[in-house]
Amino acid sequence: DTGVSQNPRHKITKRGQNVTFRCDPISEHNRLYWYRQTLGQGPEFLTYFQNEAQLEKSRLLSDRFSAERPKGSFSTLEIQRTEQGDSAMYLCASRRQGNTEAFFGQGTRLTVV
Amino acid sequence: GENVEQHPSTLSVQEGDSAVIKCTYSDSASNYFPWYKQELGKRPQLIIDIRSNVGEKKDQRIAVTLNKTAKHFSLHITETQPEDSAVYFCAASTDAGNMLTFGGGTRLMVKP
């Protein structure tokens, strides 16, 4: 499968625990994006990388959230001290630089209990 | 920042009828407008996109129109089929970063 891959697909965690998600983009795509989607809403931008550099972060990304893309390939999104309000689908997308199609992964559904 | 509004939030049509979904955007710097289809539990998939130097684009039963002056764009689906039933999202982006700002989505139901 040469598409965007996200792991795990589902994660259930207790409030206060830390969680980490992984995204493997399409190999030649230098831009990688994280979005959050809650039920019945459109995806909301969280942050993006150009190669290994994190170039922008949304106001939605509180200091409990951190993202990395250490070698400009896969990326991780960590949420510390999870809260029930963090329950959502976390989507990763990748694209080549420029206004070209963004390809989405299948997402990681996080449930905080 | 950019704000994208999408209407209607739900749309029910008979098979074979046309469906139209409308979006407005606020940032005049936006120059790329994709439409995504998302089936239940699946990833958003691009169905058509349009750039700001074009007023209309068509791909078989799907067309998108863009009015830059009024800052709105629309998705038109003709001869709808039950498999068109899904949630459709419009989005907008600029050259700076190309991150997408999505509308709230339209749940399209095509009744056989």
mmCIF file of C-alpha atoms in Angstrom:
data_model
loop_
_atom_site.group_PDB
_atom_site.id
_atom_site.type_symbol
_atom_site.label_atom_id
_atom_site.label_comp_id
_atom_site.label_asym_id
_atom_site.label_seq_id
_atom_site.Cartn_x
_atom_site.Cartn_y
_atom_site.Cartn_z
ATOM 1 C CA ASP A 1 0.000 0.000 0.000
ATOM 2 C CA THR A 2 1.613 3.255 -1.111
ATOM 3 C CA GLY A 3 -0.913 5.539 0.586
ATOM 4 C CA VAL A 4 -0.699 7.414 3.883
ATOM 5 C CA SER A 5 -0.586 4.968 6.775
ATOM 6 C CA GLN A 6 -1.590 5.702 10.373
ATOM 7 C CA ASN A 7 -1.171 3.580 13.475
ATOM 8 C CA PRO A 8 -2.895 2.593 15.599
ATOM 9 C CA ARG A 9 -6.349 2.737 14.007
ATOM 10 C CA HIS A 10 -8.051 2.883 17.390
ATOM 11 C CA LYS A 11 -6.824 3.853 20.826
ATOM 12 C CA ILE A 12 -8.753 3.788 24.085
ATOM 13 C CA THR A 13 -6.993 5.394 27.008
ATOM 14 C CA LYS A 14 -7.781 6.539 30.506
ATOM 15 C CA ARG A 15 -7.886 10.231 31.286
ATOM 16 C CA GLY A 16 -4.470 11.483 32.310
ATOM 17 C CA GLN A 17 -2.498 8.946 30.286
ATOM 18 C CA ASN A 18 -0.141 9.863 27.445
ATOM 19 C CA VAL A 19 -0.736 8.568 23.913
ATOM 20 C CA THR A 20 1.367 8.630 20.746
ATOM 21 C CA PHE A 21 0.191 8.194 17.163
ATOM 22 C CA ARG A 22 2.283 7.542 14.096
ATOM 23 C CA CYS A 23 1.854 8.659 10.494
ATOM 24 C CA ASP A 24 3.806 7.337 7.509
ATOM 25 C CA PRO A 25 3.251 9.671 4.537
ATOM 26 C CA ILE A 26 3.588 8.902 0.849
ATOM 27 C CA SER A 27 7.330 8.649 0.341
ATOM 28 C CA GLU A 28 7.968 11.545 -2.043
ATOM 29 C CA HIS A 29 5.695 13.982 -0.181
ATOM 30 C CA ASN A 30 7.670 16.595 1.727
ATOM 31 C CA ARG A 31 4.677 18.175 3.485
ATOM 32 C CA LEU A 32 2.857 16.377 6.278
ATOM 33 C CA TYR A 33 -0.223 17.656 8.101
ATOM 34 C CA TRP A 34 -2.105 16.663 11.233
ATOM 35 C CA TYR A 35 -5.832 17.354 11.527
ATOM 36 C CA ARG A 36 -8.405 16.560 14.192
ATOM 37 C CA GLN A 37 -11.975 15.613 13.314
ATOM 38 C CA THR A 38 -14.803 15.377 15.835
ATOM 39 C CA LEU A 39 -18.097 13.692 15.048
ATOM 40 C CA GLY A 40 -20.171 15.586 12.526
ATOM 41 C CA GLN A 41 -17.498 18.218 11.875
ATOM 42 C CA GLY A 42 -14.920 18.908 9.218
ATOM 43 C CA PRO A 43 -11.249 18.224 9.924
ATOM 44 C CA GLU A 44 -9.463 21.028 11.785
ATOM 45 C CA PHE A 45 -5.825 21.840 11.102
ATOM 46 C CA LEU A 46 -3.400 21.161 13.967
ATOM 47 C CA THR A 47 0.130 21.432 12.594
ATOM 48 C CA TYR A 48 2.291 20.790 9.542
ATOM 49 C CA PHE A 49 5.830 19.893 8.585
ATOM 50 C CA GLN A 50 7.908 20.657 5.563
ATOM 51 C CA ASN A 51 10.499 17.906 5.610
ATOM 52 C CA GLU A 52 11.606 17.779 9.271
ATOM 53 C CA ALA A 53 10.730 21.397 10.101
ATOM 54 C CA GLN A 54 7.491 22.111 11.945
ATOM 55 C CA LEU A 55 6.367 25.311 10.236
ATOM 56 C CA GLU A 56 3.007 26.105 11.767
ATOM 57 C CA LYS A 57 0.886 25.155 14.739
ATOM 58 C CA SER A 58 -2.794 25.908 15.234
ATOM 59 C CA ARG A 59 -4.148 27.554 18.374
ATOM 60 C CA LEU A 60 -5.955 24.218 18.857
ATOM 61 C CA LEU A 61 -2.614 22.601 19.620
ATOM 62 C CA SER A 62 -2.284 23.111 23.363
ATOM 63 C CA ASP A 63 1.021 22.584 25.142
ATOM 64 C CA ARG A 64 -0.095 19.024 25.947
ATOM 65 C CA PHE A 65 0.295 18.216 22.254
ATOM 66 C CA SER A 66 3.635 17.742 20.540
ATOM 67 C CA ALA A 67 4.478 16.556 17.057
ATOM 68 C CA GLU A 68 7.747 15.508 15.513
ATOM 69 C CA ARG A 69 9.068 14.445 12.138
ATOM 70 C CA PRO A 70 12.698 13.738 12.991
ATOM 71 C CA LYS A 71 14.025 12.545 9.641
ATOM 72 C CA GLY A 72 11.497 14.169 7.368
ATOM 73 C CA SER A 73 9.720 10.862 6.809
ATOM 74 C CA PHE A 74 7.253 9.504 9.395
ATOM 75 C CA SER A 75 5.709 11.748 12.034
ATOM 76 C CA THR A 76 4.448 11.209 15.571
ATOM 77 C CA LEU A 77 1.783 13.127 17.476
ATOM 78 C CA GLU A 78 1.867 12.829 21.252
ATOM 79 C CA ILE A 79 -0.844 13.941 23.635
ATOM 80 C CA GLN A 80 0.151 14.190 27.281
ATOM 81 C CA ARG A 81 -2.281 14.015 30.204
ATOM 82 C CA THR A 82 -5.220 13.194 27.929
ATOM 83 C CA GLU A 83 -8.611 14.749 28.629
ATOM 84 C CA GLN A 84 -12.056 13.595 27.540
ATOM 85 C CA GLY A 85 -12.193 16.546 25.153
ATOM 86 C CA ASP A 86 -9.263 15.042 23.248
ATOM 87 C CA SER A 87 -11.520 12.224 22.019
ATOM 88 C CA ALA A 88 -11.593 12.579 18.237
ATOM 89 C CA MET A 89 -10.300 11.161 14.986
ATOM 90 C CA TYR A 90 -6.723 12.297 14.324
ATOM 91 C CA LEU A 91 -6.026 12.448 10.607
ATOM 92 C CA CYS A 92 -2.678 12.740 8.886
ATOM 93 C CA ALA A 93 -2.298 13.992 5.323
ATOM 94 C CA SER A 94 0.653 14.421 3.013
ATOM 95 C CA ARG A 95 1.290 16.283 -0.217
ATOM 96 C CA ARG A 96 4.061 17.562 -2.400
ATOM 97 C CA GLN A 97 4.890 21.214 -1.849
ATOM 98 C CA GLY A 98 2.542 23.501 -3.752
ATOM 99 C CA ASN A 99 -1.188 23.377 -4.269
ATOM 100 C CA THR A 100 -1.507 19.741 -5.085
ATOM 101 C CA GLU A 101 -3.798 17.039 -3.787
ATOM 102 C CA ALA A 102 -3.518 16.195 -0.105
ATOM 103 C CA PHE A 103 -3.831 12.467 0.561
ATOM 104 C CA PHE A 104 -5.310 11.457 3.898
ATOM 105 C CA GLY A 105 -4.629 8.465 6.060
ATOM 106 C CA GLN A 106 -7.447 6.453 7.600
ATOM 107 C CA GLY A 107 -6.940 8.189 10.923
ATOM 108 C CA THR A 108 -6.485 7.164 14.525
ATOM 109 C CA ARG A 109 -9.677 7.230 16.560
ATOM 110 C CA LEU A 110 -8.884 8.226 20.134
ATOM 111 C CA THR A 111 -11.353 7.596 22.940
ATOM 112 C CA VAL A 112 -10.490 8.983 26.365
ATOM 113 C CA VAL A 113 -12.473 7.368 29.173
ATOM 114 C CA GLY B 1 -7.456 33.263 9.376
ATOM 115 C CA GLU B 2 -9.607 31.558 6.794
ATOM 116 C CA ASN B 3 -13.231 30.673 7.573
ATOM 117 C CA VAL B 4 -15.217 28.323 5.322
ATOM 118 C CA GLU B 5 -18.988 28.003 5.642
ATOM 119 C CA GLN B 6 -20.845 25.123 3.970
ATOM 120 C CA HIS B 7 -24.554 24.660 3.243
ATOM 121 C CA PRO B 8 -26.723 22.714 3.574
ATOM 122 C CA SER B 9 -25.648 20.474 6.416
ATOM 123 C CA THR B 10 -27.903 17.670 5.160
ATOM 124 C CA LEU B 11 -29.318 17.064 1.698
ATOM 125 C CA SER B 12 -31.702 14.326 0.644
ATOM 126 C CA VAL B 13 -32.402 13.715 -3.050
ATOM 127 C CA GLN B 14 -34.026 11.052 -5.166
ATOM 128 C CA GLU B 15 -31.800 8.872 -7.292
ATOM 129 C CA GLY B 16 -31.256 10.559 -10.637
ATOM 130 C CA ASP B 17 -31.791 14.097 -9.312
ATOM 131 C CA SER B 18 -29.055 16.707 -9.033
ATOM 132 C CA ALA B 19 -27.421 17.820 -5.793
ATOM 133 C CA VAL B 20 -25.788 21.191 -5.143
ATOM 134 C CA ILE B 21 -23.616 22.054 -2.154
ATOM 135 C CA LYS B 22 -22.407 25.601 -1.571
ATOM 136 C CA CYS B 23 -19.430 27.035 0.297
ATOM 137 C CA THR B 24 -18.196 30.524 1.063
ATOM 138 C CA TYR B 25 -14.720 31.534 2.179
ATOM 139 C CA SER B 26 -13.328 34.644 3.804
ATOM 140 C CA ASP B 27 -9.633 34.892 2.840
ATOM 141 C CA SER B 28 -9.155 36.475 -0.573
ATOM 142 C CA ALA B 29 -5.658 34.908 -0.667
ATOM 143 C CA SER B 30 -7.167 31.413 -0.901
ATOM 144 C CA ASN B 31 -6.465 29.998 -4.333
ATOM 145 C CA TYR B 32 -7.103 26.256 -4.136
ATOM 146 C CA PHE B 33 -10.504 24.708 -3.422
ATOM 147 C CA PRO B 34 -10.809 20.923 -3.144
ATOM 148 C CA TRP B 35 -13.878 18.847 -2.398
ATOM 149 C CA TYR B 36 -13.569 15.658 -0.354
ATOM 150 C CA LYS B 37 -15.987 12.753 0.009
ATOM 151 C CA GLN B 38 -15.937 10.845 3.273
ATOM 152 C CA GLU B 39 -17.831 7.612 3.721
ATOM 153 C CA LEU B 40 -18.598 6.394 7.222
ATOM 154 C CA GLY B 41 -15.442 5.308 9.015
ATOM 155 C CA LYS B 42 -13.212 6.016 6.008
ATOM 156 C CA ARG B 43 -10.632 8.602 5.060
ATOM 157 C CA PRO B 44 -11.566 11.798 3.193
ATOM 158 C CA GLN B 45 -10.935 11.310 -0.529
ATOM 159 C CA LEU B 46 -10.536 14.066 -3.086
ATOM 160 C CA ILE B 47 -13.253 14.029 -5.733
ATOM 161 C CA ILE B 48 -12.554 17.276 -7.553
ATOM 162 C CA ASP B 49 -10.600 20.483 -7.043
ATOM 163 C CA ILE B 50 -10.387 23.901 -8.644
ATOM 164 C CA ARG B 51 -7.793 26.644 -8.640
ATOM 165 C CA SER B 52 -8.563 30.327 -8.540
ATOM 166 C CA ASN B 53 -7.540 30.944 -12.151
ATOM 167 C CA VAL B 54 -10.445 28.776 -13.353
ATOM 168 C CA GLY B 55 -14.174 29.431 -13.042
ATOM 169 C CA GLU B 56 -15.505 25.930 -13.613
ATOM 170 C CA LYS B 57 -14.252 22.377 -13.784
ATOM 171 C CA LYS B 58 -16.111 19.213 -14.714
ATOM 172 C CA ASP B 59 -15.375 15.514 -14.272
ATOM 173 C CA GLN B 60 -18.137 13.240 -15.541
ATOM 174 C CA ARG B 61 -21.135 13.734 -13.194
ATOM 175 C CA ILE B 62 -19.300 16.150 -10.895
ATOM 176 C CA ALA B 63 -18.635 19.835 -11.471
ATOM 177 C CA VAL B 64 -17.320 22.675 -9.359
ATOM 178 C CA THR B 65 -17.845 26.386 -9.955
ATOM 179 C CA LEU B 66 -15.913 29.234 -8.381
ATOM 180 C CA ASN B 67 -16.866 32.897 -8.039
ATOM 181 C CA LYS B 68 -13.777 34.698 -6.734
ATOM 182 C CA THR B 69 -15.484 38.063 -6.489
ATOM 183 C CA ALA B 70 -18.231 36.731 -4.252
ATOM 184 C CA LYS B 71 -15.863 34.267 -2.550
ATOM 185 C CA HIS B 72 -18.055 31.254 -3.041
ATOM 186 C CA PHE B 73 -17.765 27.899 -4.760
ATOM 187 C CA SER B 74 -20.197 25.086 -5.343
ATOM 188 C CA LEU B 75 -20.238 21.361 -6.000
ATOM 189 C CA HIS B 76 -22.759 19.996 -8.482
ATOM 190 C CA ILE B 77 -23.513 16.284 -8.764
ATOM 191 C CA THR B 78 -25.824 15.240 -11.587
ATOM 192 C CA GLU B 79 -27.700 11.942 -12.021
ATOM 193 C CA THR B 80 -27.110 11.035 -8.387
ATOM 194 C CA GLN B 81 -26.731 7.375 -7.447
ATOM 195 C CA PRO B 82 -27.098 5.655 -4.040
ATOM 196 C CA GLU B 83 -23.308 5.228 -3.880
ATOM 197 C CA ASP B 84 -22.986 9.030 -3.884
ATOM 198 C CA SER B 85 -24.413 8.960 -0.340
ATOM 199 C CA ALA B 86 -21.647 10.233 1.975
ATOM 200 C CA VAL B 87 -20.458 13.363 3.753
ATOM 201 C CA TYR B 88 -18.941 15.958 1.445
ATOM 202 C CA PHE B 89 -16.485 18.600 2.640
ATOM 203 C CA CYS B 90 -15.351 21.705 0.844
ATOM 204 C CA ALA B 91 -12.011 23.261 1.749
ATOM 205 C CA ALA B 92 -9.809 26.208 0.905
ATOM 206 C CA SER B 93 -6.085 26.844 1.095
ATOM 207 C CA THR B 94 -3.488 29.440 0.186
ATOM 208 C CA ASP B 95 0.049 29.120 -1.094
ATOM 209 C CA ALA B 96 1.363 29.766 2.425
ATOM 210 C CA GLY B 97 1.621 26.277 3.856
ATOM 211 C CA ASN B 98 -1.273 24.837 1.865
ATOM 212 C CA MET B 99 -3.058 23.725 5.012
ATOM 213 C CA LEU B 100 -6.738 23.117 4.349
ATOM 214 C CA THR B 101 -9.568 24.928 6.099
ATOM 215 C CA PHE B 102 -12.649 22.742 5.855
ATOM 216 C CA GLY B 103 -16.321 23.529 5.832
ATOM 217 C CA GLY B 104 -18.602 21.784 8.295
ATOM 218 C CA GLY B 105 -19.687 19.105 5.845
ATOM 219 C CA THR B 106 -22.869 18.109 4.022
ATOM 220 C CA ARG B 107 -24.453 14.725 4.568
ATOM 221 C CA LEU B 108 -25.882 13.698 1.196
ATOM 222 C CA MET B 109 -28.493 10.939 1.133
ATOM 223 C CA VAL B 110 -29.562 9.573 -2.244
ATOM 224 C CA LYS B 111 -32.790 7.634 -1.975
ATOM 225 C CA PRO B 112 -33.261 4.798 -4.481
#
